[in-house]
């Protein structure tokens, strides 16, 4: 229990790799990354400024949002990608042995890049998914809804839908890369 005279300011530094623990740290871990703070409305401005400056001195940019909004944003930007990576590697694990050996043998950079995060700490990710269940299920529902449209387009040979979707998503991906490179 936190005393009422203490300002507790939760923060989420968006940094790291698929590796975890103290040995996974490195000097530039926080450089130009984002730290999201989710303070209670009762937190003093002075305390919020101190914590904000601490993260900035660690090299991070700081954003402030509600914890509920944070959970939705991270569900789609982090949690769902991890779920998909774990799931596709799980599909490989469930293949019959000969096909599994071929898949692991011929997995090229695309598969390796896409599934890198499936090497993340299983205990940590179990806990993240269980503790953020509501936001994750909301975004997972949206993802499955969108995936259903993609599946239907493939079934119907709807090349126009596929090309329009891939053009739109390619543009969003380029925007993400541009924003990421500008912050470095």
mmCIF file of C-alpha atoms in Angstrom:
data_model
loop_
_atom_site.group_PDB
_atom_site.id
_atom_site.type_symbol
_atom_site.label_atom_id
_atom_site.label_comp_id
_atom_site.label_asym_id
_atom_site.label_seq_id
_atom_site.Cartn_x
_atom_site.Cartn_y
_atom_site.Cartn_z
ATOM 1 C CA UNK A 1 0.000 0.000 0.000
ATOM 2 C CA UNK A 2 1.313 3.413 -0.978
ATOM 3 C CA UNK A 3 1.028 6.238 1.550
ATOM 4 C CA UNK A 4 -1.302 9.075 0.541
ATOM 5 C CA UNK A 5 1.556 11.572 0.823
ATOM 6 C CA UNK A 6 3.575 9.793 -1.868
ATOM 7 C CA UNK A 7 3.067 10.468 -5.591
ATOM 8 C CA UNK A 8 3.274 7.179 -7.461
ATOM 9 C CA UNK A 9 3.779 7.680 -11.200
ATOM 10 C CA UNK A 10 3.653 4.505 -13.267
ATOM 11 C CA UNK A 11 5.887 4.553 -16.322
ATOM 12 C CA UNK A 12 6.452 2.270 -19.276
ATOM 13 C CA UNK A 13 9.736 2.739 -21.112
ATOM 14 C CA UNK A 14 9.167 1.368 -24.604
ATOM 15 C CA UNK A 15 12.572 -0.205 -25.073
ATOM 16 C CA UNK A 16 14.248 -3.550 -25.250
ATOM 17 C CA UNK A 17 14.755 -6.616 -27.373
ATOM 18 C CA UNK A 18 13.575 -10.201 -27.209
ATOM 19 C CA UNK A 19 16.224 -10.751 -24.527
ATOM 20 C CA UNK A 20 15.447 -10.108 -20.872
ATOM 21 C CA UNK A 21 17.182 -9.657 -17.560
ATOM 22 C CA UNK A 22 20.058 -7.435 -16.444
ATOM 23 C CA UNK A 23 22.464 -8.874 -19.019
ATOM 24 C CA UNK A 24 20.130 -7.788 -21.832
ATOM 25 C CA UNK A 25 20.692 -4.108 -21.047
ATOM 26 C CA UNK A 26 23.015 -1.892 -23.063
ATOM 27 C CA UNK A 27 24.154 1.736 -22.928
ATOM 28 C CA UNK A 28 21.755 3.119 -25.542
ATOM 29 C CA UNK A 29 18.727 1.043 -24.498
ATOM 30 C CA UNK A 30 16.564 4.105 -23.823
ATOM 31 C CA UNK A 31 18.107 6.477 -26.390
ATOM 32 C CA UNK A 32 15.368 8.217 -28.428
ATOM 33 C CA UNK A 33 12.726 5.757 -27.264
ATOM 34 C CA UNK A 34 9.400 6.626 -25.727
ATOM 35 C CA UNK A 35 8.457 6.389 -22.085
ATOM 36 C CA UNK A 36 4.741 6.534 -21.381
ATOM 37 C CA UNK A 37 3.751 7.864 -17.968
ATOM 38 C CA UNK A 38 0.281 7.109 -16.617
ATOM 39 C CA UNK A 39 -0.086 9.305 -13.538
ATOM 40 C CA UNK A 40 -3.188 9.527 -11.401
ATOM 41 C CA UNK A 41 -4.973 12.892 -11.613
ATOM 42 C CA UNK A 42 -3.991 13.570 -7.974
ATOM 43 C CA UNK A 43 -0.239 13.513 -8.721
ATOM 44 C CA UNK A 44 1.507 16.829 -8.161
ATOM 45 C CA UNK A 45 2.944 18.709 -11.106
ATOM 46 C CA UNK A 46 6.275 18.878 -9.285
ATOM 47 C CA UNK A 47 6.477 15.071 -8.938
ATOM 48 C CA UNK A 48 5.416 14.547 -12.542
ATOM 49 C CA UNK A 49 8.103 16.981 -13.731
ATOM 50 C CA UNK A 50 10.786 15.180 -11.673
ATOM 51 C CA UNK A 51 9.882 11.779 -13.135
ATOM 52 C CA UNK A 52 9.595 13.228 -16.654
ATOM 53 C CA UNK A 53 13.068 14.772 -16.370
ATOM 54 C CA UNK A 54 14.507 11.507 -15.033
ATOM 55 C CA UNK A 55 13.326 9.658 -18.165
ATOM 56 C CA UNK A 56 14.535 12.459 -20.423
ATOM 57 C CA UNK A 57 17.985 12.288 -18.806
ATOM 58 C CA UNK A 58 17.965 8.551 -19.602
ATOM 59 C CA UNK A 59 17.547 9.572 -23.268
ATOM 60 C CA UNK A 60 13.813 9.037 -23.685
ATOM 61 C CA UNK A 61 10.983 11.144 -25.041
ATOM 62 C CA UNK A 62 8.050 11.223 -22.631
ATOM 63 C CA UNK A 63 4.327 11.059 -23.272
ATOM 64 C CA UNK A 64 1.541 11.130 -20.710
ATOM 65 C CA UNK A 65 -1.756 9.273 -21.072
ATOM 66 C CA UNK A 66 -4.338 7.431 -19.034
ATOM 67 C CA UNK A 67 -3.520 3.870 -18.070
ATOM 68 C CA UNK A 68 -6.588 2.651 -20.006
ATOM 69 C CA UNK A 69 -5.442 4.367 -23.204
ATOM 70 C CA UNK A 70 -1.895 3.064 -22.662
ATOM 71 C CA UNK A 71 -3.263 -0.476 -22.422
ATOM 72 C CA UNK A 72 -5.128 -0.182 -25.759
ATOM 73 C CA UNK A 73 -2.131 1.371 -27.554
ATOM 74 C CA UNK A 74 0.271 -1.283 -26.242
ATOM 75 C CA UNK A 75 -2.190 -4.071 -26.979
ATOM 76 C CA UNK A 76 -1.986 -3.349 -30.703
ATOM 77 C CA UNK A 77 1.647 -2.199 -30.906
ATOM 78 C CA UNK A 78 3.225 -4.839 -28.673
ATOM 79 C CA UNK A 79 0.933 -7.488 -27.236
ATOM 80 C CA UNK A 80 -0.883 -8.557 -30.419
ATOM 81 C CA UNK A 81 2.399 -8.788 -32.419
ATOM 82 C CA UNK A 82 3.813 -11.034 -29.686
ATOM 83 C CA UNK A 83 0.657 -13.169 -29.712
ATOM 84 C CA UNK A 84 0.878 -13.550 -33.502
ATOM 85 C CA UNK A 85 4.600 -14.398 -33.400
ATOM 86 C CA UNK A 86 4.093 -16.970 -30.635
ATOM 87 C CA UNK A 87 1.086 -18.362 -32.497
ATOM 88 C CA UNK A 88 2.792 -18.824 -35.877
ATOM 89 C CA UNK A 89 5.816 -20.462 -34.248
ATOM 90 C CA UNK A 90 3.342 -22.614 -32.294
ATOM 91 C CA UNK A 91 1.792 -23.637 -35.608
ATOM 92 C CA UNK A 92 5.239 -24.727 -36.793
ATOM 93 C CA UNK A 93 5.702 -26.695 -33.553
ATOM 94 C CA UNK A 94 2.447 -28.539 -34.252
ATOM 95 C CA UNK A 95 3.319 -29.563 -37.817
ATOM 96 C CA UNK A 96 4.180 -33.160 -38.604
ATOM 97 C CA UNK A 97 7.897 -33.783 -38.113
ATOM 98 C CA UNK A 98 9.056 -33.812 -41.772
ATOM 99 C CA UNK A 99 7.262 -30.572 -42.611
ATOM 100 C CA UNK A 100 8.466 -28.933 -39.369
ATOM 101 C CA UNK A 101 12.093 -29.770 -40.289
ATOM 102 C CA UNK A 102 11.622 -28.243 -43.763
ATOM 103 C CA UNK A 103 9.997 -25.123 -42.355
ATOM 104 C CA UNK A 104 12.829 -24.573 -39.875
ATOM 105 C CA UNK A 105 15.389 -25.348 -42.591
ATOM 106 C CA UNK A 106 13.970 -22.971 -45.195
ATOM 107 C CA UNK A 107 12.778 -20.155 -42.929
ATOM 108 C CA UNK A 108 14.322 -17.077 -44.509
ATOM 109 C CA UNK A 109 14.808 -13.576 -43.175
ATOM 110 C CA UNK A 110 11.116 -12.645 -43.410
ATOM 111 C CA UNK A 111 10.056 -15.492 -41.131
ATOM 112 C CA UNK A 112 13.013 -14.894 -38.819
ATOM 113 C CA UNK A 113 12.323 -11.145 -38.605
ATOM 114 C CA UNK A 114 8.604 -11.699 -38.082
ATOM 115 C CA UNK A 115 9.059 -14.302 -35.354
ATOM 116 C CA UNK A 116 12.061 -12.777 -33.508
ATOM 117 C CA UNK A 117 9.858 -11.633 -30.649
ATOM 118 C CA UNK A 118 8.627 -15.199 -30.075
ATOM 119 C CA UNK A 119 12.008 -15.700 -28.382
ATOM 120 C CA UNK A 120 10.891 -13.303 -25.615
ATOM 121 C CA UNK A 121 10.580 -14.454 -22.012
ATOM 122 C CA UNK A 122 7.549 -16.798 -21.784
ATOM 123 C CA UNK A 123 6.816 -16.065 -18.117
ATOM 124 C CA UNK A 124 6.877 -12.312 -18.651
ATOM 125 C CA UNK A 125 4.578 -12.591 -21.671
ATOM 126 C CA UNK A 126 2.195 -14.947 -19.891
ATOM 127 C CA UNK A 127 1.859 -12.334 -17.149
ATOM 128 C CA UNK A 128 1.527 -9.396 -19.572
ATOM 129 C CA UNK A 129 -1.299 -11.122 -21.438
ATOM 130 C CA UNK A 130 -3.167 -12.108 -18.288
ATOM 131 C CA UNK A 131 -2.783 -8.706 -16.622
ATOM 132 C CA UNK A 132 -3.847 -6.773 -19.741
ATOM 133 C CA UNK A 133 -6.593 -9.171 -20.801
ATOM 134 C CA UNK A 134 -9.390 -6.658 -21.483
ATOM 135 C CA UNK A 135 -7.433 -4.352 -23.790
ATOM 136 C CA UNK A 136 -5.766 -7.301 -25.523
ATOM 137 C CA UNK A 137 -9.073 -9.068 -26.139
ATOM 138 C CA UNK A 138 -10.543 -5.842 -27.543
ATOM 139 C CA UNK A 139 -7.667 -5.387 -30.008
ATOM 140 C CA UNK A 140 -7.500 -9.114 -30.762
ATOM 141 C CA UNK A 141 -11.192 -8.936 -31.686
ATOM 142 C CA UNK A 142 -10.456 -6.064 -34.075
ATOM 143 C CA UNK A 143 -7.514 -7.949 -35.562
ATOM 144 C CA UNK A 144 -9.607 -11.095 -36.124
ATOM 145 C CA UNK A 145 -12.349 -8.978 -37.709
ATOM 146 C CA UNK A 146 -9.821 -7.459 -40.129
ATOM 147 C CA UNK A 147 -8.182 -10.843 -40.750
ATOM 148 C CA UNK A 148 -11.595 -12.264 -41.681
ATOM 149 C CA UNK A 149 -11.931 -9.664 -44.469
ATOM 150 C CA UNK A 150 -8.486 -10.636 -45.743
ATOM 151 C CA UNK A 151 -9.406 -14.323 -45.665
ATOM 152 C CA UNK A 152 -12.633 -13.644 -47.576
ATOM 153 C CA UNK A 153 -10.771 -11.608 -50.210
ATOM 154 C CA UNK A 154 -8.380 -14.521 -50.772
ATOM 155 C CA UNK A 155 -11.280 -16.985 -51.035
ATOM 156 C CA UNK A 156 -13.049 -14.727 -53.548
ATOM 157 C CA UNK A 157 -9.888 -13.982 -55.561
ATOM 158 C CA UNK A 158 -10.492 -10.288 -54.834
ATOM 159 C CA UNK A 159 -7.220 -8.886 -56.122
ATOM 160 C CA UNK A 160 -8.512 -5.305 -55.986
ATOM 161 C CA UNK A 161 -9.224 -5.534 -52.237
ATOM 162 C CA UNK A 162 -5.852 -7.191 -51.598
ATOM 163 C CA UNK A 163 -3.906 -4.598 -53.587
ATOM 164 C CA UNK A 164 -5.753 -1.699 -51.934
ATOM 165 C CA UNK A 165 -5.167 -3.177 -48.469
ATOM 166 C CA UNK A 166 -1.481 -3.854 -49.139
ATOM 167 C CA UNK A 167 -1.000 -0.365 -50.603
ATOM 168 C CA UNK A 168 -2.631 1.233 -47.542
ATOM 169 C CA UNK A 169 -0.702 -0.910 -45.067
ATOM 170 C CA UNK A 170 2.567 -0.368 -46.928
ATOM 171 C CA UNK A 171 2.037 3.382 -46.550
ATOM 172 C CA UNK A 172 1.410 3.042 -42.816
ATOM 173 C CA UNK A 173 4.527 0.886 -42.422
ATOM 174 C CA UNK A 174 6.615 3.477 -44.282
ATOM 175 C CA UNK A 175 5.204 6.197 -42.004
ATOM 176 C CA UNK A 176 6.185 4.171 -38.923
ATOM 177 C CA UNK A 177 9.734 3.729 -40.243
ATOM 178 C CA UNK A 178 10.043 7.422 -41.121
ATOM 179 C CA UNK A 179 8.827 8.531 -37.680
ATOM 180 C CA UNK A 180 11.164 6.020 -36.044
ATOM 181 C CA UNK A 181 14.192 7.191 -38.034
ATOM 182 C CA UNK A 182 13.437 10.882 -37.329
ATOM 183 C CA UNK A 183 13.507 10.198 -33.601
ATOM 184 C CA UNK A 184 16.950 8.546 -33.766
#
